[in-house]
Short mmCIF file of C-alpha atoms in Angstrom, two decimals:
data_model
loop_
_atom_site.label_atom_id
_atom_site.label_comp_id
_atom_site.label_asym_id
_atom_site.label_seq_id
_atom_site.Cartn_x
_atom_site.Cartn_y
_atom_site.Cartn_z
CA MET A 23 0.00 0.00 0.00
CA THR A 24 1.34 3.42 -1.01
CA LEU A 25 -0.38 6.77 -0.83
CA SER A 26 -1.50 7.33 -4.39
CA THR A 27 -1.60 10.33 -6.70
CA SER A 28 -4.85 8.90 -8.06
CA ALA A 29 -6.60 10.13 -4.91
CA SER A 30 -8.82 13.13 -5.53
CA ALA A 31 -7.82 16.56 -4.32
CA GLU A 32 -10.83 16.55 -2.02
CA HIS A 33 -9.69 13.28 -0.44
CA ILE A 34 -6.18 14.63 0.11
CA TYR A 35 -7.55 17.88 1.53
CA ALA A 36 -9.77 15.88 3.89
CA THR A 37 -7.22 13.30 5.05
CA GLY A 38 -3.93 15.20 4.99
CA LEU A 39 -1.29 16.48 2.59
CA ARG A 40 1.24 14.04 1.20
CA ASN A 41 4.97 14.37 0.54
CA GLN A 42 5.79 15.84 3.93
CA TRP A 43 6.35 14.76 7.51
CA HIS A 44 3.53 14.47 10.01
CA PRO A 45 3.50 13.66 13.73
CA VAL A 46 1.88 10.31 14.47
CA VAL A 47 1.77 9.53 18.22
CA PRO A 48 3.97 10.17 21.28
CA SER A 49 7.07 7.99 21.43
CA HIS A 50 6.04 6.36 24.70
CA PHE A 51 3.03 4.81 22.95
CA VAL A 52 5.40 2.21 21.50
CA ALA A 53 7.68 0.60 24.11
CA PRO A 54 10.79 -1.42 23.15
CA GLY A 55 9.68 -4.82 21.90
CA ALA A 56 6.11 -3.61 21.30
CA MET A 57 3.79 -2.86 18.37
CA ARG A 58 0.92 -0.41 17.99
CA LYS A 59 -1.71 -0.03 15.31
CA VAL A 60 -2.35 3.59 14.28
CA THR A 61 -4.39 5.43 11.70
CA ALA A 62 -2.86 8.36 9.84
CA LEU A 63 -3.87 10.12 6.62
CA GLY A 64 -6.87 7.82 6.45
CA GLU A 65 -4.77 4.64 6.25
CA GLN A 66 -3.88 1.87 8.71
CA TRP A 67 -0.27 1.57 9.86
CA LEU A 68 1.80 -0.51 12.26
CA LEU A 69 4.42 1.04 14.53
CA PHE A 70 6.97 -1.63 15.35
CA ARG A 71 9.82 -1.12 17.83
CA ARG A 72 12.65 -3.61 18.18
CA SER A 73 13.95 -4.49 21.64
CA ASP A 74 16.94 -2.17 21.04
CA GLY A 75 14.57 0.76 20.56
CA VAL A 76 14.81 1.10 16.77
CA LEU A 77 11.41 2.09 15.40
CA SER A 78 9.74 1.19 12.09
CA MET A 79 6.40 2.10 10.55
CA LEU A 80 4.78 -0.37 8.16
CA ALA A 81 1.54 -0.50 6.26
CA ASP A 82 -0.75 -2.65 8.40
CA ARG A 83 -1.32 -5.13 5.61
CA CYS A 84 0.25 -8.56 5.11
CA PRO A 85 1.44 -8.89 1.49
CA HIS A 86 -0.06 -12.39 1.29
CA ARG A 87 -3.80 -11.87 1.85
CA GLY A 88 -4.01 -8.37 3.29
CA ALA A 89 -4.56 -9.41 6.91
CA PRO A 90 -3.58 -6.82 9.55
CA LEU A 91 0.02 -7.31 10.64
CA SER A 92 -0.92 -5.57 13.90
CA LEU A 93 -2.72 -8.79 14.93
CA GLY A 94 0.48 -10.76 14.48
CA LYS A 95 3.44 -11.65 16.69
CA HIS A 96 6.46 -9.50 17.49
CA LEU A 97 9.55 -11.65 16.73
CA GLY A 98 12.24 -9.19 17.81
CA ASP A 99 13.35 -7.81 14.44
CA ARG A 100 10.27 -8.75 12.41
CA VAL A 101 6.56 -9.41 12.71
CA ALA A 102 4.74 -12.64 11.84
CA CYS A 103 1.23 -12.40 10.41
CA TRP A 104 -1.26 -14.30 12.57
CA TYR A 105 -3.22 -15.55 9.55
CA HIS A 106 -0.58 -17.68 7.78
CA GLY A 107 2.65 -16.88 9.63
CA VAL A 108 4.26 -14.79 6.87
CA GLU A 109 7.18 -12.90 8.42
CA VAL A 110 7.92 -9.30 7.49
CA GLU A 111 11.07 -7.39 8.46
CA SER A 112 11.09 -3.83 9.72
CA ASP A 113 11.89 -2.47 6.24
CA GLY A 114 8.90 -4.28 4.68
CA THR A 115 10.85 -7.22 3.24
CA VAL A 116 9.26 -10.68 3.45
CA SER A 117 11.83 -12.81 5.25
CA SER A 118 9.94 -16.09 5.50
CA VAL A 119 6.82 -17.89 4.33
CA PRO A 120 6.65 -20.79 6.83
CA GLY A 121 3.95 -22.63 4.95
CA LEU A 122 6.01 -22.75 1.75
CA PRO A 123 9.76 -22.26 2.28
CA GLY A 124 11.43 -20.84 -0.83
CA CYS A 125 8.21 -19.14 -1.91
CA SER A 126 8.70 -16.34 -4.45
CA LEU A 127 7.51 -13.78 -1.87
CA GLU A 128 10.64 -14.30 0.22
CA GLY A 129 13.31 -11.63 -0.15
CA LYS A 130 10.95 -9.12 -1.76
CA ARG A 131 10.10 -5.76 -0.21
CA LEU A 132 6.33 -5.94 -0.48
CA VAL A 133 5.14 -3.86 2.48
CA THR A 134 5.36 -0.06 2.52
CA SER A 135 7.79 1.17 5.16
CA LEU A 136 7.76 4.87 6.02
CA PRO A 137 10.82 6.89 7.08
CA VAL A 138 10.47 7.82 10.77
CA ARG A 139 12.18 10.15 13.22
CA GLU A 140 11.64 10.84 16.88
CA ALA A 141 11.88 14.32 18.36
CA GLY A 142 10.60 15.99 21.49
CA GLY A 143 8.98 12.76 22.64
CA ALA A 144 6.96 12.31 19.43
CA ILE A 145 7.15 10.01 16.42
CA LEU A 146 7.19 11.73 13.04
CA ALA A 147 6.82 9.91 9.73
CA TYR A 148 7.25 10.93 6.11
CA PHE A 149 4.14 10.21 4.04
CA GLY A 150 5.23 10.24 0.42
CA ASP A 151 3.05 9.28 -2.51
CA GLU A 152 4.12 6.85 -5.23
CA GLU A 153 5.95 9.59 -7.13
CA HIS A 154 7.76 11.01 -4.08
CA PRO A 155 8.86 8.06 -1.90
CA ASP A 156 12.07 9.69 -0.65
CA PRO A 157 11.66 11.99 2.35
CA VAL A 158 12.00 15.74 2.05
CA GLU A 159 14.43 17.53 4.33
CA LEU A 160 13.08 17.89 7.86
CA THR A 161 14.03 20.88 10.01
CA LEU A 162 12.66 20.50 13.51
CA PRO A 163 11.19 23.43 15.47
CA GLU A 164 13.92 25.33 17.29
CA PRO A 165 12.26 25.03 20.73
CA LEU A 166 12.55 21.23 20.42
CA THR A 167 16.27 21.30 19.68
CA ASP A 168 17.55 24.29 21.68
CA PRO A 169 19.20 23.06 24.92
CA GLU A 170 18.22 26.32 26.63
CA VAL A 171 14.53 25.59 26.11
CA ASP A 172 12.56 23.16 28.25
CA ALA A 173 9.35 21.68 26.85
CA PHE A 174 6.52 19.36 27.88
CA LEU A 175 4.59 17.46 25.21
CA CYS A 176 0.82 17.38 25.50
CA TYR A 177 -1.06 15.01 23.18
CA ALA A 178 -4.80 14.61 22.66
CA GLU A 179 -7.12 13.05 20.09
CA TRP A 180 -10.07 15.05 18.86
CA ASN A 181 -13.12 14.08 16.82
CA ALA A 182 -12.59 17.01 14.50
CA PRO A 183 -10.99 17.36 11.04
CA TRP A 184 -7.27 18.09 11.08
CA ARG A 185 -7.83 21.35 9.18
CA TYR A 186 -10.09 22.69 11.93
CA ALA A 187 -7.36 22.03 14.48
CA VAL A 188 -4.75 23.90 12.45
CA GLU A 189 -7.16 26.73 11.65
CA ASN A 190 -7.88 27.10 15.36
CA LEU A 191 -4.21 27.93 15.89
CA LEU A 192 -4.21 30.44 13.02
CA ASP A 193 -7.05 32.31 14.75
CA PRO A 194 -5.51 34.27 17.64
CA MET A 195 -8.68 36.26 18.31
CA HIS A 196 -10.53 33.28 19.75
CA GLY A 197 -8.22 33.47 22.78
CA ALA A 198 -9.87 36.66 24.00
CA PHE A 199 -13.31 35.03 23.94
CA LEU A 200 -13.20 31.24 24.22
CA HIS A 201 -10.29 31.33 26.69
CA HIS A 202 -11.13 34.60 28.44
CA ASP A 203 -11.53 32.92 31.83
CA SER A 204 -8.20 31.10 31.62
CA HIS A 205 -5.17 31.96 33.75
CA THR A 206 -3.30 33.67 30.89
CA MET A 207 -5.74 35.02 28.27
CA PHE A 208 -7.97 37.22 30.40
CA ASP A 209 -6.21 40.50 29.60
CA GLY A 210 -6.09 42.79 26.58
CA ASP A 211 -8.56 44.26 24.12
CA THR A 212 -11.36 42.24 22.57
CA THR A 213 -11.05 44.19 19.33
CA ALA A 214 -8.05 44.07 17.04
CA LYS A 215 -6.72 44.45 13.53
CA PHE A 216 -4.45 41.85 11.97
CA ARG A 217 -1.86 41.55 9.26
CA ILE A 218 -0.07 38.72 7.47
CA ARG A 219 3.71 38.95 7.40
CA GLU A 220 5.45 36.54 5.04
CA THR A 221 8.61 34.70 6.11
CA HIS A 222 11.04 32.37 4.34
CA ARG A 223 9.31 29.39 5.95
CA GLY A 224 5.65 30.45 6.16
CA TYR A 225 3.93 33.50 7.59
CA PHE A 226 3.02 35.38 10.75
CA PHE A 227 -0.57 36.28 11.48
CA GLU A 228 -0.42 38.99 14.11
CA LYS A 229 -2.27 41.83 15.75
CA THR A 230 -1.11 45.28 14.66
CA ASP A 231 -2.25 47.10 17.80
CA GLN A 232 -1.36 44.74 20.67
CA ARG A 233 1.69 42.63 21.50
CA GLY A 234 2.71 40.64 24.53
CA VAL A 235 -0.69 40.83 26.25
CA ASN A 236 -2.80 37.89 25.07
CA PHE A 237 -2.64 35.36 22.22
CA ASP A 238 -1.44 38.15 19.92
CA TRP A 239 0.48 36.38 17.15
CA VAL A 240 1.11 33.00 15.58
CA GLU A 241 3.63 31.83 13.00
CA LEU A 242 2.95 29.01 10.54
CA CYS A 243 6.20 27.24 9.73
CA ARG A 244 6.68 24.77 6.88
CA THR A 245 10.03 23.05 7.34
CA GLY A 246 9.32 19.58 5.99
CA VAL A 247 6.67 19.30 8.71
CA ASP A 248 3.96 21.89 9.32
CA TRP A 249 4.02 23.48 12.77
CA VAL A 250 2.97 26.67 14.47
CA ASP A 251 4.73 28.74 17.07
CA LEU A 252 3.02 31.16 19.39
CA SER A 253 3.67 32.96 22.65
CA ILE A 254 1.38 33.82 25.56
CA PRO A 255 2.50 36.10 28.43
CA TYR A 256 2.78 34.51 31.84
CA PRO A 257 1.84 36.11 35.15
CA PRO A 258 4.55 36.38 37.86
CA SER A 259 2.90 33.49 39.71
CA ALA A 260 4.15 31.16 36.97
CA GLY A 261 7.72 31.62 38.15
CA PRO A 262 10.85 32.63 36.22
CA GLY A 263 11.47 32.05 32.57
CA GLY A 264 9.64 34.74 30.63
CA ALA A 265 6.87 34.16 28.11
CA PHE A 266 5.23 30.79 27.63
CA GLY A 267 5.54 29.35 24.16
CA ILE A 268 3.65 26.64 22.31
CA VAL A 269 4.79 24.60 19.33
CA GLY A 270 1.76 22.92 17.78
CA MET A 271 1.43 20.16 15.20
CA VAL A 272 -1.59 18.18 14.01
CA CYS A 273 -1.79 14.61 12.72
CA PRO A 274 -4.55 14.01 10.15
CA VAL A 275 -5.98 10.72 11.42
CA ASP A 276 -8.87 10.51 8.97
CA GLU A 277 -11.58 12.80 7.63
CA ARG A 278 -13.12 13.37 11.06
CA ARG A 279 -10.33 12.79 13.58
CA SER A 280 -7.05 14.44 14.42
CA GLY A 281 -4.20 14.03 16.85
CA VAL A 282 -2.98 17.29 18.35
CA PHE A 283 0.53 17.81 19.67
CA PHE A 284 1.37 20.79 21.84
CA TRP A 285 4.81 21.36 23.25
CA ARG A 286 4.55 23.91 26.06
CA TYR A 287 7.94 25.51 26.47
CA ARG A 288 9.94 28.21 28.23
CA ARG A 289 13.50 29.42 27.85
CA VAL A 290 14.95 28.43 31.21
CA SER A 291 18.20 27.02 32.57
CA ASP A 292 19.84 25.99 35.84
CA TRP A 293 17.65 26.61 38.90
CA GLN A 294 14.98 28.32 36.78
CA ARG A 295 14.45 25.12 34.85
CA ALA A 296 13.90 23.12 38.02
CA SER A 297 11.49 25.77 39.30
CA TRP A 298 9.57 25.85 36.01
CA ARG A 299 9.25 22.08 35.85
CA PHE A 300 8.00 21.89 39.44
CA LEU A 301 5.43 24.64 38.94
CA TYR A 302 4.27 23.14 35.66
CA ARG A 303 3.67 19.68 37.05
CA THR A 304 2.08 20.81 40.31
CA LEU A 305 0.06 23.85 39.25
CA ILE A 306 0.15 24.93 35.62
CA GLU A 307 -0.36 21.72 33.67
CA GLN A 308 -3.97 21.20 34.68
CA ARG A 309 -4.78 24.80 33.75
CA HIS A 310 -3.39 24.17 30.29
CA TRP A 311 -5.49 21.04 29.93
CA ASP A 312 -8.54 23.12 30.85
CA VAL A 313 -7.76 25.55 28.01
CA LEU A 314 -7.20 22.69 25.57
CA GLU A 315 -10.50 21.16 26.60
CA GLN A 316 -12.28 24.37 25.60
CA ASP A 317 -10.80 24.05 22.11
CA ARG A 318 -11.80 20.40 21.89
CA VAL A 319 -15.40 21.03 22.92
CA MET A 320 -15.76 23.84 20.38
CA LEU A 321 -14.18 22.04 17.43
CA GLU A 322 -15.97 18.73 18.06
CA ALA A 323 -19.30 20.57 18.20
CA MET A 324 -18.81 22.24 14.81
CA PRO A 325 -20.71 20.64 11.91
CA ALA A 326 -18.76 18.77 9.25
CA ASP A 327 -19.58 21.45 6.68
CA ALA A 328 -18.82 24.40 8.96
CA ASP A 329 -16.20 25.72 6.55
CA GLN A 330 -18.71 25.64 3.69
CA GLN A 331 -21.27 27.99 5.28
CA GLU A 332 -19.35 30.92 6.72
CA ASN A 333 -19.30 34.72 6.68
CA LEU A 334 -15.68 35.65 7.27
CA TYR A 335 -14.15 39.00 8.20
CA GLN A 336 -10.74 40.61 8.67
CA HIS A 337 -9.79 38.48 11.68
CA ASP A 338 -9.98 35.40 9.45
CA LEU A 339 -7.22 36.38 7.02
CA GLY A 340 -4.84 33.84 8.56
CA VAL A 341 -7.36 31.03 8.09
CA VAL A 342 -8.15 32.08 4.49
CA ARG A 343 -4.43 32.14 3.66
CA LEU A 344 -4.03 28.65 5.14
CA ARG A 345 -6.95 27.20 3.21
CA ARG A 346 -5.72 28.56 -0.09
CA LEU A 347 -2.29 27.12 0.58
CA TYR A 348 -3.56 23.66 1.52
CA ARG A 349 -6.13 23.47 -1.27
CA ALA A 350 -3.49 24.40 -3.86
CA GLU A 351 -1.18 21.66 -2.56
CA ALA A 352 -3.97 19.08 -2.53
CA GLU A 353 -4.72 19.91 -6.17
CA ALA A 354 -1.04 19.64 -7.08
CA GLN A 355 -0.69 16.28 -5.35
CA SER A 356 -3.65 14.73 -7.14
CA THR A 357 -3.75 13.48 -10.73
CA ALA A 358 -7.40 12.47 -10.39
CA LYS A 359 -9.97 14.35 -12.39
CA ALA A 360 -12.43 16.35 -10.34
#
């Protein structure tokens, strides 16, 4: 199974863009010597970790009869299909057909294996289509690689399209309303004007008349993986370390579900890092979950065709820019006729 260019643009737009990296699940979901079935971009996959920690991601489909490999047995460096015992290595090569030794399937790479990387406690995979199997260059978000930054990963699964989750992040104004009663977004004006500022890797969508008060700006970054960066001021009660940042990514699970990844970070070192980590775990983390829950409730309650019956205004320029970008890429990635 390979993601195909014969998919329609609408299908790609609904289930996730190809030929780039996407987050899949947190790393701890797959322990050494374990397997886990996952859905991503509308397809079934198997995450397979050897006992030495090396991770692989295979199409969850035995090349013999199409049975799910995720129902099979972990054999250390390969998986055996439960149905007829066909053994598949971590790179997708059939190593053995126990029922017919010497079978022509043996030695052939018949199962799709995706390139994977782990960063910041998350598993990322490259989802290329049949014309672009080799991974594009991946540049990770700076807050996940900077040793002076400390981050906590928060992961949740929402019954909402992946686009809605990304659009929510490209809509800073909702912070002043939906999250008004939170511990960080209660301050500032409830009116604003916005602008788009292009960058070499994406664009900023930012307020022109307020900065450093509420959820006042967001940057969309496209560096092999799509992610957003934003900053929210912290009150003194949150301890040392300056502003609170969020790196956000979204996994398109299928047309109606998404996995959201939020790294909450601060630039802290030495004793400040220990203080920040203590305060986060004992006091701040639950407050952040409360804010995230507000987003989940709102997005899950929106109708499936919400983006087809709208009346947008100036605050929605960031969302409009995003939709045009993603729709153009979905069209480019599809050879199917509309």
